[in-house]
PDB file of C-alpha atoms and ligand atoms in Angstrom:
ATOM      1  CA  MET A   1       7.754 -18.286  25.721  1.00 73.00           C
ATOM      2  CA  GLN A   2      11.112 -15.545  25.130  1.00 80.00           C
ATOM      3  CA  ILE A   3      13.708 -17.246  23.652  1.00 84.00           C
ATOM      4  CA  PRO A   4      17.556 -15.673  23.332  1.00 87.00           C
ATOM      5  CA  ASP A   5      19.003 -14.458  20.073  1.00 91.00           C
ATOM      6  CA  ILE A   6      19.581 -17.570  18.231  1.00 93.00           C
ATOM      7  CA  THR A   7      19.890 -18.626  14.573  1.00 95.00           C
ATOM      8  CA  ILE A   8      17.014 -21.417  13.365  1.00 97.00           C
ATOM      9  CA  ALA A   9      18.272 -23.388   9.735  1.00 97.00           C
ATOM     10  CA  VAL A  10      15.337 -24.754   7.860  1.00 98.00           C
ATOM     11  CA  ASP A  11      16.559 -26.858   5.200  1.00 96.00           C
ATOM     12  CA  GLY A  12      14.612 -29.613   3.158  1.00 94.00           C
ATOM     13  CA  TYR A  13      13.449 -30.613  -0.293  1.00 91.00           C
ATOM     14  CA  SER A  14      11.056 -28.636  -1.948  1.00 86.00           C
ATOM     15  CA  SER A  15       7.581 -28.048  -1.252  1.00 88.00           C
ATOM     16  CA  THR A  16       7.772 -29.583   2.630  1.00 93.00           C
ATOM     17  CA  GLY A  17       6.286 -26.348   3.510  1.00 93.00           C
ATOM     18  CA  LYS A  18       9.904 -24.622   4.417  1.00 95.00           C
ATOM     19  CA  SER A  19       8.748 -21.246   4.056  1.00 92.00           C
ATOM     20  CA  THR A  20       5.483 -20.974   5.264  1.00 93.00           C
ATOM     21  CA  PHE A  21       7.023 -23.308   8.831  1.00 96.00           C
ATOM     22  CA  ALA A  22      10.007 -20.460   8.524  1.00 97.00           C
ATOM     23  CA  ARG A  23       7.678 -17.276   8.711  1.00 95.00           C
ATOM     24  CA  LEU A  24       5.776 -18.522  11.036  1.00 95.00           C
ATOM     25  CA  ILE A  25       8.659 -19.090  13.756  1.00 95.00           C
ATOM     26  CA  ALA A  26       9.624 -15.725  12.638  1.00 95.00           C
ATOM     27  CA  GLU A  27       6.334 -13.755  13.626  1.00 94.00           C
ATOM     28  CA  LYS A  28       5.609 -15.757  16.193  1.00 93.00           C
ATOM     29  CA  PHE A  29       9.089 -15.180  18.237  1.00 92.00           C
ATOM     30  CA  GLY A  30      10.297 -11.588  16.587  1.00 93.00           C
ATOM     31  CA  PHE A  31      13.012 -13.031  14.363  1.00 95.00           C
ATOM     32  CA  LEU A  32      14.083 -12.021  11.348  1.00 95.00           C
ATOM     33  CA  TYR A  33      12.972 -14.115   8.058  1.00 96.00           C
ATOM     34  CA  LEU A  34      15.557 -14.647   5.205  1.00 96.00           C
ATOM     35  CA  ASP A  35      14.037 -16.921   2.675  1.00 95.00           C
ATOM     36  CA  SER A  36      18.268 -17.743   0.909  1.00 96.00           C
ATOM     37  CA  GLY A  37      15.674 -19.592  -2.602  1.00 94.00           C
ATOM     38  CA  ALA A  38      14.401 -15.618  -3.196  1.00 96.00           C
ATOM     39  CA  MET A  39      18.105 -14.841  -3.705  1.00 97.00           C
ATOM     40  CA  TYR A  40      18.979 -17.927  -6.244  1.00 97.00           C
ATOM     41  CA  ARG A  41      15.415 -16.378  -8.254  1.00 95.00           C
ATOM     42  CA  GLY A  42      16.630 -12.930  -7.798  1.00 98.00           C
ATOM     43  CA  VAL A  43      20.159 -13.770  -9.478  1.00 98.00           C
ATOM     44  CA  THR A  44      18.452 -16.139 -12.387  1.00 98.00           C
ATOM     45  CA  LEU A  45      16.259 -13.000 -12.857  1.00 98.00           C
ATOM     46  CA  TYR A  46      19.616 -10.647 -13.381  1.00 98.00           C
ATOM     47  CA  ALA A  47      21.217 -13.545 -15.568  1.00 98.00           C
ATOM     48  CA  GLN A  48      18.038 -13.828 -17.499  1.00 98.00           C
ATOM     49  CA  GLU A  49      17.475 -10.088 -17.813  1.00 98.00           C
ATOM     50  CA  ASN A  50      20.792  -9.584 -19.009  1.00 98.00           C
ATOM     51  CA  GLY A  51      21.272 -12.213 -21.975  1.00 98.00           C
ATOM     52  CA  LEU A  52      23.876 -14.058 -19.538  1.00 98.00           C
ATOM     53  CA  ILE A  53      22.032 -17.307 -19.658  1.00 98.00           C
ATOM     54  CA  SER A  54      20.559 -19.178 -22.853  1.00 98.00           C
ATOM     55  CA  PRO A  55      17.504 -21.232 -23.311  1.00 96.00           C
ATOM     56  CA  ASP A  56      19.811 -24.407 -22.576  1.00 95.00           C
ATOM     57  CA  ASN A  57      20.973 -23.732 -19.443  1.00 95.00           C
ATOM     58  CA  VAL A  58      24.606 -22.094 -20.672  1.00 97.00           C
ATOM     59  CA  ILE A  59      26.089 -19.704 -18.154  1.00 97.00           C
ATOM     60  CA  ASP A  60      28.234 -17.071 -19.558  1.00 97.00           C
ATOM     61  CA  PRO A  61      31.400 -16.473 -17.210  1.00 97.00           C
ATOM     62  CA  ALA A  62      30.415 -12.975 -17.528  1.00 98.00           C
ATOM     63  CA  LEU A  63      27.687 -13.543 -14.162  1.00 98.00           C
ATOM     64  CA  GLU A  64      31.047 -14.261 -12.138  1.00 98.00           C
ATOM     65  CA  LYS A  65      31.527 -10.386 -12.650  1.00 98.00           C
ATOM     66  CA  ALA A  66      28.653  -8.584 -12.587  1.00 98.00           C
ATOM     67  CA  LEU A  67      27.772 -10.363  -9.058  1.00 98.00           C
ATOM     68  CA  GLU A  68      30.288  -8.095  -7.838  1.00 97.00           C
ATOM     69  CA  THR A  69      28.205  -5.288  -8.238  1.00 96.00           C
ATOM     70  CA  LEU A  70      24.802  -6.892  -8.307  1.00 98.00           C
ATOM     71  CA  ASP A  71      22.274  -5.291  -5.381  1.00 97.00           C
ATOM     72  CA  LEU A  72      20.115  -8.053  -4.215  1.00 98.00           C
ATOM     73  CA  HIS A  73      18.310  -7.311  -1.067  1.00 96.00           C
ATOM     74  CA  PHE A  74      15.300  -7.647   1.212  1.00 95.00           C
ATOM     75  CA  GLY A  75      12.588  -4.430   1.573  1.00 90.00           C
ATOM     76  CA  GLN A  76      10.109  -4.444   4.008  1.00 79.00           C
ATOM     77  CA  GLY A  77       8.904  -7.734   5.120  1.00 74.00           C
ATOM     78  CA  THR A  78      10.711 -10.599   2.796  1.00 86.00           C
ATOM     79  CA  VAL A  79      10.076  -8.343  -0.657  1.00 94.00           C
ATOM     80  CA  LEU A  80      13.395  -9.202  -2.936  1.00 97.00           C
ATOM     81  CA  TYR A  81      14.488  -5.875  -4.470  1.00 97.00           C
ATOM     82  CA  MET A  82      16.906  -5.457  -7.558  1.00 98.00           C
ATOM     83  CA  GLY A  83      18.568  -2.236  -6.392  1.00 97.00           C
ATOM     84  CA  GLU A  84      15.071  -0.131  -6.339  1.00 96.00           C
ATOM     85  CA  ARG A  85      13.199  -2.306  -8.053  1.00 97.00           C
ATOM     86  CA  ASN A  86      10.739  -4.423  -6.115  1.00 97.00           C
ATOM     87  CA  ILE A  87      11.145  -7.908  -7.918  1.00 97.00           C
ATOM     88  CA  GLU A  88       9.087 -10.278  -5.578  1.00 93.00           C
ATOM     89  CA  LYS A  89       6.406 -11.334  -7.998  1.00 89.00           C
ATOM     90  CA  LEU A  90       9.198 -11.935 -11.207  1.00 93.00           C
ATOM     91  CA  ILE A  91      11.068 -14.451  -9.280  1.00 93.00           C
ATOM     92  CA  ARG A  92       7.819 -16.651  -8.766  1.00 84.00           C
ATOM     93  CA  THR A  93       7.704 -17.337 -12.448  1.00 80.00           C
ATOM     94  CA  MET A  94       8.054 -20.287 -14.253  1.00 75.00           C
ATOM     95  CA  GLU A  95      10.304 -18.980 -16.614  1.00 85.00           C
ATOM     96  CA  VAL A  96      12.629 -18.226 -13.051  1.00 88.00           C
ATOM     97  CA  SER A  97      11.781 -21.309 -11.584  1.00 83.00           C
ATOM     98  CA  ALA A  98      13.008 -23.437 -14.587  1.00 83.00           C
ATOM     99  CA  GLN A  99      16.186 -22.208 -15.009  1.00 90.00           C
ATOM    100  CA  VAL A 100      16.956 -21.431 -11.103  1.00 90.00           C
ATOM    101  CA  SER A 101      18.106 -24.711 -10.135  1.00 87.00           C
ATOM    102  CA  PRO A 102      21.134 -24.904 -12.728  1.00 90.00           C
ATOM    103  CA  ILE A 103      22.123 -21.333 -11.950  1.00 95.00           C
ATOM    104  CA  ALA A 104      22.177 -22.773  -7.932  1.00 94.00           C
ATOM    105  CA  THR A 105      24.944 -25.292  -9.424  1.00 92.00           C
ATOM    106  CA  VAL A 106      27.463 -23.026  -9.894  1.00 95.00           C
ATOM    107  CA  PRO A 107      30.098 -22.351  -7.379  1.00 95.00           C
ATOM    108  CA  TYR A 108      30.242 -18.774  -7.508  1.00 97.00           C
ATOM    109  CA  VAL A 109      26.961 -17.980  -7.503  1.00 97.00           C
ATOM    110  CA  ARG A 110      26.375 -19.752  -4.661  1.00 96.00           C
ATOM    111  CA  GLN A 111      29.653 -17.449  -3.108  1.00 97.00           C
ATOM    112  CA  TYR A 112      27.917 -14.159  -3.545  1.00 98.00           C
ATOM    113  CA  VAL A 113      24.400 -15.776  -2.081  1.00 97.00           C
ATOM    114  CA  ASP A 114      26.402 -16.681   1.761  1.00 97.00           C
ATOM    115  CA  ARG A 115      28.468 -13.382   1.766  1.00 97.00           C
ATOM    116  CA  ARG A 116      24.872 -11.808   0.934  1.00 97.00           C
ATOM    117  CA  LEU A 117      23.308 -13.560   3.457  1.00 96.00           C
ATOM    118  CA  HIS A 118      26.019 -13.141   6.570  1.00 96.00           C
ATOM    119  CA  GLU A 119      25.425  -9.076   5.782  1.00 95.00           C
ATOM    120  CA  PHE A 120      21.442  -9.572   5.645  1.00 94.00           C
ATOM    121  CA  SER A 121      22.171 -11.817   9.211  1.00 93.00           C
ATOM    122  CA  ALA A 122      24.449 -10.058  10.960  1.00 91.00           C
ATOM    123  CA  ALA A 123      22.392  -8.516  13.614  1.00 89.00           C
ATOM    124  CA  GLY A 124      21.708 -11.850  14.477  1.00 89.00           C
ATOM    125  CA  ARG A 125      17.995 -13.706  15.509  1.00 94.00           C
ATOM    126  CA  VAL A 126      17.517 -14.836  12.065  1.00 96.00           C
ATOM    127  CA  VAL A 127      15.161 -17.874  10.671  1.00 97.00           C
ATOM    128  CA  MET A 128      16.671 -18.948   6.991  1.00 97.00           C
ATOM    129  CA  ASP A 129      14.881 -21.428   4.864  1.00 96.00           C
ATOM    130  CA  GLY A 130      17.076 -23.167   2.091  1.00 95.00           C
ATOM    131  CA  ARG A 131      18.795 -26.116   1.482  1.00 93.00           C
ATOM    132  CA  ASP A 132      22.313 -25.787   2.819  1.00 93.00           C
ATOM    133  CA  ILE A 133      21.417 -23.846   5.468  1.00 96.00           C
ATOM    134  CA  GLY A 134      22.206 -26.048   8.438  1.00 96.00           C
ATOM    135  CA  THR A 135      25.126 -27.603   6.324  1.00 95.00           C
ATOM    136  CA  THR A 136      27.085 -24.780   5.106  1.00 93.00           C
ATOM    137  CA  VAL A 137      25.341 -21.160   5.720  1.00 95.00           C
ATOM    138  CA  PHE A 138      25.434 -21.534   9.232  1.00 96.00           C
ATOM    139  CA  PRO A 139      26.958 -25.050  10.293  1.00 96.00           C
ATOM    140  CA  ASN A 140      27.159 -22.962  13.942  1.00 95.00           C
ATOM    141  CA  ALA A 141      23.291 -22.336  14.329  1.00 96.00           C
ATOM    142  CA  GLU A 142      21.783 -23.040  17.634  1.00 95.00           C
ATOM    143  CA  ILE A 143      18.819 -25.298  15.744  1.00 96.00           C
ATOM    144  CA  LYS A 144      18.623 -26.557  13.233  1.00 97.00           C
ATOM    145  CA  VAL A 145      15.458 -28.099  11.424  1.00 98.00           C
ATOM    146  CA  PHE A 146      15.485 -30.652   8.310  1.00 97.00           C
ATOM    147  CA  MET A 147      11.901 -31.081   6.981  1.00 97.00           C
ATOM    148  CA  THR A 148      10.359 -33.959   4.861  1.00 95.00           C
ATOM    149  CA  ALA A 149       6.906 -35.371   3.693  1.00 95.00           C
ATOM    150  CA  ARG A 150       6.095 -38.173   1.933  1.00 94.00           C
ATOM    151  CA  PRO A 151       6.614 -37.084  -1.992  1.00 92.00           C
ATOM    152  CA  GLU A 152       2.806 -37.848  -2.552  1.00 93.00           C
ATOM    153  CA  VAL A 153       1.844 -35.166   0.168  1.00 95.00           C
ATOM    154  CA  ARG A 154       4.354 -32.438  -1.259  1.00 95.00           C
ATOM    155  CA  ALA A 155       3.225 -33.227  -4.511  1.00 93.00           C
ATOM    156  CA  GLN A 156      -0.781 -32.838  -3.233  1.00 94.00           C
ATOM    157  CA  ARG A 157       0.344 -29.759  -1.685  1.00 91.00           C
ATOM    158  CA  ARG A 158       1.806 -28.642  -4.742  1.00 86.00           C
ATOM    159  CA  PHE A 159      -0.756 -29.339  -7.002  1.00 90.00           C
ATOM    160  CA  ASP A 160      -3.267 -27.572  -4.530  1.00 91.00           C
ATOM    161  CA  GLU A 161      -1.226 -24.440  -4.980  1.00 84.00           C
ATOM    162  CA  LEU A 162      -1.431 -24.814  -8.719  1.00 83.00           C
ATOM    163  CA  ALA A 163      -5.421 -25.220  -9.126  1.00 88.00           C
ATOM    164  CA  ALA A 164      -5.404 -22.614  -6.639  1.00 89.00           C
ATOM    165  CA  LYS A 165      -4.060 -20.113  -9.208  1.00 81.00           C
ATOM    166  CA  GLY A 166      -6.035 -21.171 -11.789  1.00 84.00           C
ATOM    167  CA  GLN A 167      -3.557 -23.518 -13.740  1.00 79.00           C
ATOM    168  CA  ASN A 168      -4.579 -26.839 -14.705  1.00 84.00           C
ATOM    169  CA  PRO A 169      -1.887 -29.477 -13.289  1.00 85.00           C
ATOM    170  CA  VAL A 170      -1.509 -33.113 -13.909  1.00 90.00           C
ATOM    171  CA  PHE A 171      -0.424 -34.784 -10.323  1.00 93.00           C
ATOM    172  CA  GLU A 172       1.469 -37.149 -12.067  1.00 92.00           C
ATOM    173  CA  GLU A 173       4.012 -34.438 -13.675  1.00 88.00           C
ATOM    174  CA  VAL A 174       3.897 -32.602 -10.813  1.00 87.00           C
ATOM    175  CA  LEU A 175       5.454 -35.637  -8.426  1.00 90.00           C
ATOM    176  CA  LYS A 176       7.738 -36.257 -11.435  1.00 87.00           C
ATOM    177  CA  ASN A 177       9.222 -32.819 -11.314  1.00 83.00           C
ATOM    178  CA  LEU A 178       9.218 -33.184  -7.475  1.00 85.00           C
ATOM    179  CA  GLU A 179      11.131 -35.503  -7.781  1.00 88.00           C
ATOM    180  CA  GLU A 180      13.636 -34.525  -9.587  1.00 83.00           C
ATOM    181  CA  ARG A 181      14.275 -31.347  -8.409  1.00 81.00           C
ATOM    182  CA  ASP A 182      15.183 -33.099  -5.728  1.00 88.00           C
ATOM    183  CA  TYR A 183      17.505 -35.271  -7.712  1.00 87.00           C
ATOM    184  CA  ILE A 184      19.404 -32.309  -8.634  1.00 84.00           C
ATOM    185  CA  ASP A 185      19.429 -30.613  -5.176  1.00 85.00           C
ATOM    186  CA  SER A 186      20.668 -33.296  -3.487  1.00 88.00           C
ATOM    187  CA  HIS A 187      23.038 -34.702  -6.657  1.00 91.00           C
ATOM    188  CA  ARG A 188      25.228 -31.139  -7.715  1.00 87.00           C
ATOM    189  CA  GLU A 189      28.618 -31.041  -6.213  1.00 88.00           C
ATOM    190  CA  ALA A 190      28.688 -27.580  -4.439  1.00 87.00           C
ATOM    191  CA  SER A 191      26.510 -27.913  -1.545  1.00 86.00           C
ATOM    192  CA  PRO A 192      24.206 -30.375  -2.371  1.00 87.00           C
ATOM    193  CA  LEU A 193      20.946 -30.746  -0.081  1.00 89.00           C
ATOM    194  CA  ARG A 194      21.520 -33.437   2.718  1.00 89.00           C
ATOM    195  CA  ARG A 195      20.613 -33.664   6.124  1.00 94.00           C
ATOM    196  CA  ALA A 196      23.203 -31.816   8.856  1.00 95.00           C
ATOM    197  CA  ALA A 197      24.183 -34.744  11.334  1.00 95.00           C
ATOM    198  CA  ASP A 198      23.204 -32.260  14.214  1.00 96.00           C
ATOM    199  CA  SER A 199      20.054 -31.455  12.988  1.00 97.00           C
ATOM    200  CA  PHE A 200      16.054 -32.244  13.978  1.00 96.00           C
ATOM    201  CA  GLU A 201      13.461 -34.144  11.647  1.00 96.00           C
ATOM    202  CA  LEU A 202      10.556 -32.389  11.098  1.00 97.00           C
ATOM    203  CA  ASN A 203       8.273 -35.674   8.758  1.00 96.00           C
ATOM    204  CA  ASN A 204       4.580 -33.146   8.675  1.00 96.00           C
ATOM    205  CA  SER A 205       3.296 -35.712   5.982  1.00 96.00           C
ATOM    206  CA  ASP A 206       0.286 -35.883   8.651  1.00 95.00           C
ATOM    207  CA  MET A 207       0.673 -32.697  10.711  1.00 95.00           C
ATOM    208  CA  GLY A 208      -0.926 -29.362  10.915  1.00 93.00           C
ATOM    209  CA  LEU A 209       1.013 -25.670  11.559  1.00 93.00           C
ATOM    210  CA  THR A 210      -0.156 -25.550  14.872  1.00 94.00           C
ATOM    211  CA  GLU A 211       1.730 -29.161  15.381  1.00 96.00           C
ATOM    212  CA  GLU A 212       4.472 -28.214  14.180  1.00 96.00           C
ATOM    213  CA  ILE A 213       4.781 -24.785  15.921  1.00 95.00           C
ATOM    214  CA  ALA A 214       4.463 -26.466  19.024  1.00 94.00           C
ATOM    215  CA  TRP A 215       6.973 -29.080  18.087  1.00 95.00           C
ATOM    216  CA  VAL A 216       9.648 -26.375  17.553  1.00 95.00           C
ATOM    217  CA  GLU A 217       8.547 -24.652  20.953  1.00 92.00           C
ATOM    218  CA  GLY A 218       9.766 -28.207  22.531  1.00 92.00           C
ATOM    219  CA  LEU A 219      12.878 -28.690  20.474  1.00 93.00           C
ATOM    220  CA  ILE A 220      14.179 -24.786  21.845  1.00 91.00           C
ATOM    221  CA  ARG A 221      12.743 -25.538  25.463  1.00 89.00           C
ATOM    222  CA  GLY A 222      14.767 -28.646  25.795  1.00 89.00           C
ATOM    223  CA  LYS A 223      17.431 -26.983  23.980  1.00 88.00           C
ATOM    224  CA  PHE A 224      17.715 -24.304  26.422  1.00 84.00           C
ATOM    225  CA  GLY A 225      16.341 -25.403  29.191  1.00 80.00           C
ATOM    226  CA  LEU A 226      13.411 -22.888  29.110  1.00 73.00           C
ATOM    227  CA  LEU A 227      10.384 -23.468  31.280  1.00 70.00           C
ATOM    228  CA  ASP A 228       7.289 -21.374  31.451  1.00 64.00           C
ATOM    229  CA  ALA A 229       6.406 -19.763  34.444  1.00 55.00           C
ATOM    230  CA  PRO A 230       5.105 -21.910  37.496  1.00 52.00           C
ATOM    231  CA  GLU A 231       1.685 -21.923  37.363  1.00 52.00           C
ATOM    232  CA  GLU A 232      -0.203 -20.782  40.345  1.00 52.00           C
ATOM    233  CA  ILE A 233      -1.423 -24.056  41.719  1.00 50.00           C
ATOM    234  CA  PRO A 234      -5.120 -23.213  43.979  1.00 54.00           C
ATOM    235  CA  GLY A 235      -5.097 -23.885  47.644  1.00 50.00           C
ATOM    236  CA  ILE A 236      -1.483 -23.900  48.189  1.00 46.00           C
ATOM    237  CA  GLY A 237      -0.155 -21.174  50.369  1.00 45.00           C
ATOM    238  CA  ALA A 238      -3.487 -19.730  50.649  1.00 41.00           C
ATOM    239  CA  ASP A 239      -4.432 -21.429  54.166  1.00 42.00           C
ATOM    240  CA  LYS A 240      -1.265 -21.667  56.400  1.00 38.00           C
ATOM    241  CA  THR A 241      -3.098 -23.598  58.862  1.00 38.00           C
ATOM    242  CA  GLY A 242      -3.792 -26.399  56.932  1.00 37.00           C
ATOM    243  CA  THR A 243      -3.278 -30.220  58.471  1.00 38.00           C
ATOM    244  CA  VAL A 244       0.204 -31.592  57.719  1.00 38.00           C
TER     245      VAL A 244
HETATM  246  O1  LIG B 301      12.860 -22.632  -2.021  1.00 66.59           O
HETATM  247  P1  LIG B 301      13.014 -22.176  -3.492  1.00 66.59           P
HETATM  248  O2  LIG B 301      12.344 -23.247  -4.370  1.00 66.59           O
HETATM  249  O3  LIG B 301      12.349 -20.810  -3.966  1.00 66.59           O
HETATM  250  O4  LIG B 301      14.626 -22.334  -3.978  1.00 66.59           O
HETATM  251  C1  LIG B 301      14.512 -21.862  -5.336  1.00 66.59           C
HETATM  252  C2  LIG B 301      15.966 -22.813  -5.480  1.00 66.59           C
HETATM  253  O5  LIG B 301      17.174 -22.634  -5.463  1.00 66.59           O
HETATM  254  C3  LIG B 301      16.083 -24.500  -5.705  1.00 66.59           C
HETATM  255  O6  LIG B 301      16.415 -24.687  -7.067  1.00 66.59           O
HETATM  256  C4  LIG B 301      17.319 -25.233  -4.908  1.00 66.59           C
HETATM  257  C5  LIG B 301      18.015 -23.597  -4.870  1.00 66.59           C
HETATM  258  N1  LIG B 301      18.124 -23.470  -3.456  1.00 66.59           N
HETATM  259  C6  LIG B 301      19.534 -23.510  -3.079  1.00 66.59           C
HETATM  260  O7  LIG B 301      20.566 -24.218  -3.709  1.00 66.59           O
HETATM  261  N2  LIG B 301      19.830 -23.444  -1.693  1.00 66.59           N
HETATM  262  C7  LIG B 301      19.051 -23.256  -0.628  1.00 66.59           C
HETATM  263  N3  LIG B 301      19.472 -22.581   0.176  1.00 66.59           N
HETATM  264  C8  LIG B 301      18.223 -22.424  -1.177  1.00 66.59           C
HETATM  265  C9  LIG B 301      17.920 -22.862  -2.259  1.00 66.59           C
END
């Protein structure tokens, strides 16, 4: 299916599979994929490496000035760079995960990330995932998806990921952590996680990826009135002398 150069916003709760879904859309339809959460993680890493955030999450106001020259950008694929340095692995550590939520509540940090995201997507044809893409970053996105799933299903997915990485997760703790993050993300003052009024909800509790892609394809077809090329119907047109 050929789809036009649009912007697709994918928002939702933690561990609903936003990035897997968005990456697949990018691959299938030839879009640029941008992971906005990676940018918040990059700012967090910068603050940690430069002593601008204390262990109890007090943020040094000097961070605001530092952001004026901080060069975070995506390299090949979706790999995040800080200047010349590939920081993709560093931003996925537990240390960064533990402090990214407080960093993401700071309005000037959000402005910095939003500005960079707009620069990266200037050429269009972008799918971006996050918490406030359809509400704040791209309020005019043509397609907005809001992803949800039952908390136990999300916790089980996260649990399986951690177990596959050789960690020893406890299901109840994973579930509690998810619920806490949902709470912080949806109750902060600056750009809280909430569903855009014109978004479509995708509850993938009982869905696989193939079904999710079929669902979004249906959404895009409906929105743009796209149809497949009509199929040849055997027999029609073959015999012009047929009876009426
Ligand atoms: O998607 P993720 O787990 O990598 O996101 C990391 C953090 O960044 C998460 O705590 C929420 C925050 N975030 C945000 O506030 N707004 C976004 N658009 C994306 C992420």
